Coordinates of C-alpha atoms in Angstrom, one line a residue:
X1 CA 62.1 -31.0 -10.5
X2 CA 61.0 -28.3 -8.1
X3 CA 58.7 -26.8 -10.7
X4 CA 56.6 -30.0 -10.8
X5 CA 55.7 -30.1 -7.1
X6 CA 53.1 -27.5 -7.1
X7 CA 51.4 -29.3 -10.0
X8 CA 51.5 -32.6 -8.0
X9 CA 50.1 -31.1 -5.0
X10 CA 47.3 -29.4 -6.9
X11 CA 46.4 -32.6 -8.6
X12 CA 46.3 -34.5 -5.2
X13 CA 44.0 -31.9 -3.7
X14 CA 41.7 -31.8 -6.7
X15 CA 41.5 -35.6 -6.8
X16 CA 40.6 -35.5 -3.1
X17 CA 37.8 -33.0 -3.8
X18 CA 36.5 -35.2 -6.6
X19 CA 36.5 -38.3 -4.4
X20 CA 34.8 -36.6 -1.5
X21 CA 32.1 -34.6 -3.4
X22 CA 29.2 -35.0 -0.9
X23 CA 28.6 -35.3 2.9
X24 CA 30.2 -38.2 4.8
X25 CA 28.8 -41.1 6.8
X26 CA 26.7 -40.6 10.0
X27 CA 28.6 -39.6 13.1
X28 CA 31.4 -37.8 11.0
X29 CA 32.0 -34.1 10.7
X30 CA 29.9 -32.4 8.0
X31 CA 27.3 -35.4 7.8
X32 CA 23.6 -34.6 7.0
X33 CA 22.5 -37.8 8.6
X34 CA 19.6 -37.4 11.1
X35 CA 19.0 -39.8 13.9
X36 CA 15.6 -41.5 14.2
X37 CA 15.1 -40.0 17.7
X38 CA 15.7 -36.4 16.6
X39 CA 13.2 -33.9 17.7
X40 CA 13.1 -32.4 14.3
X41 CA 10.5 -35.1 13.1
X42 CA 6.9 -33.9 13.7
X43 CA 5.1 -36.7 11.8
X44 CA 5.7 -40.1 10.0
X45 CA 4.0 -41.8 7.1
X46 CA 0.6 -43.2 7.8
X47 CA -0.1 -44.8 4.5
X48 CA 2.0 -46.9 1.9
X49 CA 1.4 -48.7 -1.3
X50 CA 4.1 -51.0 -2.6
X51 CA 4.8 -52.5 -6.0
X52 CA 7.4 -55.2 -5.5
X53 CA 10.1 -55.6 -8.1
X54 CA 11.8 -58.8 -9.1
X55 CA 14.8 -60.2 -7.1
X56 CA 16.9 -60.0 -10.4
X57 CA 16.0 -57.4 -13.0
X58 CA 17.3 -59.8 -15.7
X59 CA 14.3 -62.0 -14.9
X60 CA 11.7 -59.3 -14.6
X61 CA 8.9 -61.8 -14.6
X62 CA 10.5 -64.1 -12.1
X63 CA 10.4 -64.2 -8.3
X64 CA 9.5 -60.9 -6.5
X65 CA 11.1 -59.5 -3.4
X66 CA 8.8 -60.6 -0.6
X67 CA 10.4 -59.7 2.8
X68 CA 8.4 -57.5 5.2
X69 CA 4.9 -56.2 5.7
X70 CA 3.9 -52.9 4.0
X71 CA 3.0 -51.7 7.6
X72 CA 6.8 -51.8 8.5
X73 CA 7.0 -48.7 6.5
X74 CA 4.7 -46.7 8.6
X75 CA 5.3 -44.9 11.8
X76 CA 8.5 -44.1 13.6
X77 CA 11.7 -45.5 12.2
X78 CA 12.8 -48.7 13.9
X79 CA 16.5 -48.4 13.0
X80 CA 17.0 -52.2 12.7
X81 CA 17.4 -54.8 10.0
X82 CA 14.1 -56.5 10.3
X83 CA 11.2 -54.1 10.5
X84 CA 11.4 -53.0 7.0
X85 CA 9.6 -53.8 3.5
X86 CA 11.8 -54.9 0.7
X87 CA 11.1 -53.4 -2.8
X88 CA 13.2 -55.6 -5.1
X89 CA 14.8 -54.2 -8.4
X90 CA 12.9 -51.1 -9.5
X91 CA 10.3 -51.7 -6.9
X92 CA 8.3 -48.8 -5.6
X93 CA 6.8 -47.5 -2.3
X94 CA 4.3 -44.6 -2.4
X95 CA 3.8 -43.0 1.0
X96 CA 1.1 -40.7 2.3
X97 CA 0.7 -38.6 5.4
X98 CA -1.7 -37.1 7.7
X99 CA -0.2 -33.7 7.2
X100 CA 1.0 -32.0 4.0
X101 CA 4.8 -31.7 3.7
X102 CA 6.1 -28.2 2.9
X103 CA 9.3 -26.5 1.6
X104 CA 10.5 -24.9 4.8
X105 CA 13.9 -23.9 6.5
X106 CA 16.5 -26.6 5.6
X107 CA 15.5 -30.2 5.4
X108 CA 11.8 -31.0 4.8
X109 CA 11.8 -34.9 5.4
X110 CA 14.0 -37.9 5.6
X111 CA 14.1 -41.5 4.3
X112 CA 15.3 -44.4 6.5
X113 CA 16.8 -47.7 5.0
X114 CA 18.2 -50.6 7.0
X115 CA 21.8 -50.7 6.0
X116 CA 24.0 -52.6 8.4
X117 CA 26.9 -50.2 8.1
X118 CA 28.3 -47.2 6.4
X119 CA 29.3 -48.8 3.3
X120 CA 26.8 -51.6 2.4
X121 CA 24.3 -49.3 1.0
X122 CA 21.2 -49.9 -1.4
X123 CA 20.0 -46.8 -3.0
X124 CA 16.7 -45.5 -4.2
X125 CA 15.4 -42.5 -6.1
X126 CA 13.0 -40.2 -4.4
X127 CA 10.1 -38.3 -6.0
X128 CA 7.3 -36.1 -4.7
X129 CA 3.8 -35.2 -5.6
X130 CA 1.0 -32.7 -4.8
X131 CA -1.8 -34.9 -6.3
X132 CA -0.6 -38.6 -6.1
X133 CA -0.5 -38.5 -10.1
X134 CA 2.3 -36.4 -11.2
X135 CA 5.6 -37.1 -9.6
X136 CA 8.9 -35.2 -9.7
X137 CA 12.2 -36.5 -9.0
X138 CA 15.0 -35.1 -6.8
X139 CA 18.2 -34.6 -8.7
X140 CA 20.2 -37.5 -7.6
X141 CA 23.9 -37.9 -8.3
X142 CA 25.9 -41.1 -8.2
X143 CA 30.0 -40.6 -8.7
X144 CA 30.6 -44.3 -8.1
X145 CA 32.7 -46.1 -10.7
X146 CA 30.3 -46.8 -13.7
X147 CA 32.4 -49.7 -15.4
X148 CA 33.2 -52.1 -12.5
X149 CA 30.0 -53.6 -11.0
X150 CA 29.7 -53.3 -7.2
X151 CA 29.1 -57.0 -6.3
X152 CA 26.2 -58.5 -4.1
X153 CA 28.1 -57.8 -0.8
X154 CA 30.4 -54.8 -2.1
X155 CA 30.9 -51.4 -0.6
X156 CA 29.9 -47.9 -1.5
X157 CA 31.5 -44.6 -0.6
X158 CA 28.6 -42.3 0.5
X159 CA 30.7 -39.2 -0.2
X160 CA 30.0 -40.1 -3.9
X161 CA 26.2 -40.1 -3.4
X162 CA 23.7 -37.3 -3.2
X163 CA 20.0 -37.0 -3.1
X164 CA 19.5 -40.8 -3.0
X165 CA 17.7 -42.6 -0.3
X166 CA 19.8 -45.2 1.5
X167 CA 22.8 -43.0 1.7
X168 CA 23.3 -43.7 5.5
X169 CA 23.2 -46.6 7.7
X170 CA 20.1 -47.9 9.7
X171 CA 18.9 -45.5 12.4
X172 CA 19.9 -42.6 10.5
X173 CA 17.6 -40.8 7.9
X174 CA 18.8 -39.4 4.5
X175 CA 17.3 -35.7 4.5
X176 CA 15.8 -34.0 1.5
X177 CA 15.1 -30.3 0.7
X178 CA 12.1 -29.7 -1.4
X179 CA 13.8 -26.5 -2.8
X180 CA 16.1 -28.8 -4.9
X181 CA 13.2 -30.5 -6.9
X182 CA 12.7 -29.1 -10.4
X183 CA 9.0 -28.9 -10.4
X184 CA 6.4 -28.8 -13.1
X185 CA 2.7 -28.3 -13.6
X186 CA 0.7 -29.3 -10.6
X187 CA 3.5 -29.5 -8.2
X188 CA 3.0 -27.2 -5.0
X189 CA 6.1 -27.4 -2.8
X190 CA 3.9 -26.1 0.1
X191 CA 1.5 -29.2 -0.3
X192 CA 3.4 -32.4 -0.8
X193 CA 0.9 -35.2 -0.3
X194 CA 2.8 -38.4 -1.6
X195 CA 6.5 -39.3 -1.6
X196 CA 7.7 -42.2 -3.9
X197 CA 10.7 -44.4 -3.2
X198 CA 11.9 -46.2 -6.4
X199 CA 14.9 -48.7 -6.0
X200 CA 17.7 -47.7 -8.2
X201 CA 18.6 -51.5 -9.3
X202 CA 22.4 -50.9 -9.3
X203 CA 23.2 -52.9 -12.4
X204 CA 25.7 -51.3 -14.7
X205 CA 24.7 -53.2 -17.9
X206 CA 23.0 -50.7 -20.2
X207 CA 19.8 -52.6 -20.9
X208 CA 19.1 -52.9 -17.1
X209 CA 20.8 -49.8 -15.7
X210 CA 19.3 -46.8 -14.1
X211 CA 20.8 -43.3 -14.6
X212 CA 21.2 -40.3 -12.2
X213 CA 20.4 -36.8 -13.0
X214 CA 23.7 -36.2 -14.7
X215 CA 23.5 -39.3 -16.9
X216 CA 25.8 -41.4 -14.7
X217 CA 25.0 -45.1 -14.5
X218 CA 23.9 -45.7 -10.8
X219 CA 26.1 -48.7 -9.5
X220 CA 25.3 -50.3 -6.1
X221 CA 25.4 -53.9 -4.8
X222 CA 24.0 -56.2 -7.5
X223 CA 22.6 -58.8 -8.0
X224 CA 20.7 -59.3 -4.8
X225 CA 18.6 -62.4 -5.6
X226 CA 17.1 -62.8 -2.2
X227 CA 13.6 -62.1 -0.7
X228 CA 15.2 -59.0 0.8
X229 CA 16.5 -57.8 -2.5
X230 CA 16.4 -54.1 -3.4
X231 CA 15.9 -51.1 -1.2
X232 CA 14.7 -52.0 2.2
X233 CA 12.3 -49.2 3.4
X234 CA 12.1 -48.5 7.1
X235 CA 10.3 -45.3 7.3
X236 CA 9.8 -41.6 6.1
X237 CA 9.8 -38.9 8.8
X238 CA 8.4 -35.3 8.1
X239 CA 10.2 -32.3 9.4
X240 CA 8.5 -29.3 7.7
X241 CA 4.7 -29.3 7.3
X242 CA 2.1 -26.7 5.8
X243 CA -0.1 -25.2 8.7
X244 CA -2.9 -25.3 6.3
X245 CA -2.3 -28.9 5.4
X246 CA -3.6 -30.8 8.4
X247 CA -6.4 -33.2 7.3
X248 CA -9.0 -32.8 10.0
X249 CA -12.7 -32.2 10.1
X250 CA -15.0 -29.5 11.4
X251 CA -14.2 -30.3 15.1
X252 CA -10.8 -28.7 16.1
X253 CA -8.9 -31.8 17.4
X254 CA -5.4 -32.4 18.2
X255 CA -4.0 -36.0 18.5
X256 CA -0.4 -36.6 19.7
X257 CA 2.1 -38.2 19.4
X258 CA 1.1 -39.8 16.0
X259 CA 2.6 -42.3 15.6
X260 CA 2.7 -43.4 19.3
X261 CA 4.0 -46.3 21.2
X262 CA 1.9 -47.1 24.3
X263 CA -0.5 -44.1 24.7
X264 CA -1.6 -40.9 23.0
X265 CA -3.3 -37.6 24.1
X266 CA -6.6 -35.9 22.4
X267 CA -7.5 -32.4 23.0
X268 CA -10.5 -30.6 21.4
X269 CA -12.2 -27.4 21.9
X270 CA -15.6 -28.6 23.0
X271 CA -15.9 -28.4 26.8
X272 CA -18.9 -30.8 26.9
X273 CA -18.8 -34.6 26.7
X274 CA -18.0 -36.1 23.3
X275 CA -17.9 -39.9 22.4
X276 CA -14.6 -41.3 21.4
X277 CA -14.5 -44.5 19.5
X278 CA -11.4 -46.3 18.2
X279 CA -11.6 -49.0 15.3
X280 CA -9.1 -51.4 14.1
X281 CA -8.0 -51.5 10.4
X282 CA -10.5 -54.1 9.8
X283 CA -13.4 -51.9 11.1
X284 CA -13.8 -53.7 14.5
X285 CA -14.8 -51.3 17.4
X286 CA -12.3 -51.9 20.0
X287 CA -12.5 -48.8 22.3
X288 CA -15.4 -46.5 23.6
X289 CA -15.2 -43.7 26.0
X290 CA -16.8 -40.3 26.9
X291 CA -14.2 -37.6 26.9
X292 CA -14.3 -33.9 27.8
X293 CA -11.8 -31.4 26.3
X294 CA -8.7 -33.7 27.0
X295 CA -8.1 -37.4 27.1
X296 CA -5.0 -39.6 27.7
X297 CA -5.6 -42.9 26.1
X298 CA -3.6 -45.9 27.1
X299 CA -3.1 -48.5 24.3
X300 CA -0.3 -50.7 25.3
X301 CA -2.6 -53.9 25.2
X302 CA -3.2 -53.5 21.5
X303 CA -0.9 -54.7 18.7
X304 CA 1.1 -52.3 16.3
X305 CA -0.8 -51.1 13.3
X306 CA -3.2 -48.4 11.9
X307 CA -6.3 -47.5 13.8
X308 CA -9.2 -45.1 13.2
X309 CA -10.3 -42.5 15.7
X310 CA -13.8 -41.2 15.7
X311 CA -15.0 -38.3 17.9
X312 CA -18.6 -37.5 17.7
X313 CA -20.2 -34.4 19.3
X314 CA -23.9 -33.7 18.5
X315 CA -24.0 -33.7 14.7
X316 CA -20.1 -33.1 14.2
X317 CA -17.9 -36.1 13.6
X318 CA -14.0 -36.0 13.5
X319 CA -12.0 -38.9 11.9
X320 CA -8.3 -39.5 12.0
X321 CA -5.9 -42.3 11.4
X322 CA -3.3 -43.0 14.1
X323 CA -0.4 -45.5 14.0
X324 CA 0.8 -47.5 17.0
X325 CA 4.5 -48.3 16.5
X326 CA 6.2 -51.3 17.4

């Protein structure tokens, strides 16, 4: 009987390794979760296009997910349950930035979802592009049981999930390293301009299932036949950028922070007066001021959203989008 003990012990430890394949939940030793207030974030998404999916993939032409405004995905992560945009089954969000994301040291960006806790998780695939047309997917892995459907309010174990957005609870981003993407023609890892988030559906029925990079069926809470169905996108935060990727004009101008809450600062290299104008997303002029070299702009009286800054000096014009967060 003694000869069987080593085998039993080995089997136990191997089973533990299999069941705890990937990093654990936020706050636990070894997690990769990044809090929304971390200083590693240098920029956030400033543009977003959403294609909503159905609330139930079995009725593809039926009711679409409808919760949240697209603008909820812009700017700093809120880390709550309400300031999100719901994608529905197989829905997509494509995000753009005022900087190019680059493959640097460690994690390069993080995606935030609104999961209430560490186990009620809704997953999404993450893809990147350098031209907005050709997208390449992170090699996501799901080791969750493929044969028993996770029910609508069921639980997932995040240690069985890797390279899926939605791995961590609200307020904590799931980070991604561009070095893990298997690129192709046209993909420049030092010039990522677009990030696409695609809901993973979660249904295990073959005709409606999605599959991970290893061919496993992706199983997460399903069905979710509500206006909030599918992946609920909060934000995408940028960690590493390309120094050559800043989209600015001939005038050398620095605007920070962006996104901002109540105020932001402008610095530019011209010592003489320039004219600062700020326009709403609808094109309405809402602010005019002469500035010299540096200006602190208070903006607490304006509603959250996207604004356009225009700085004119002689014949030179600088334009930049800024985002006022909630």
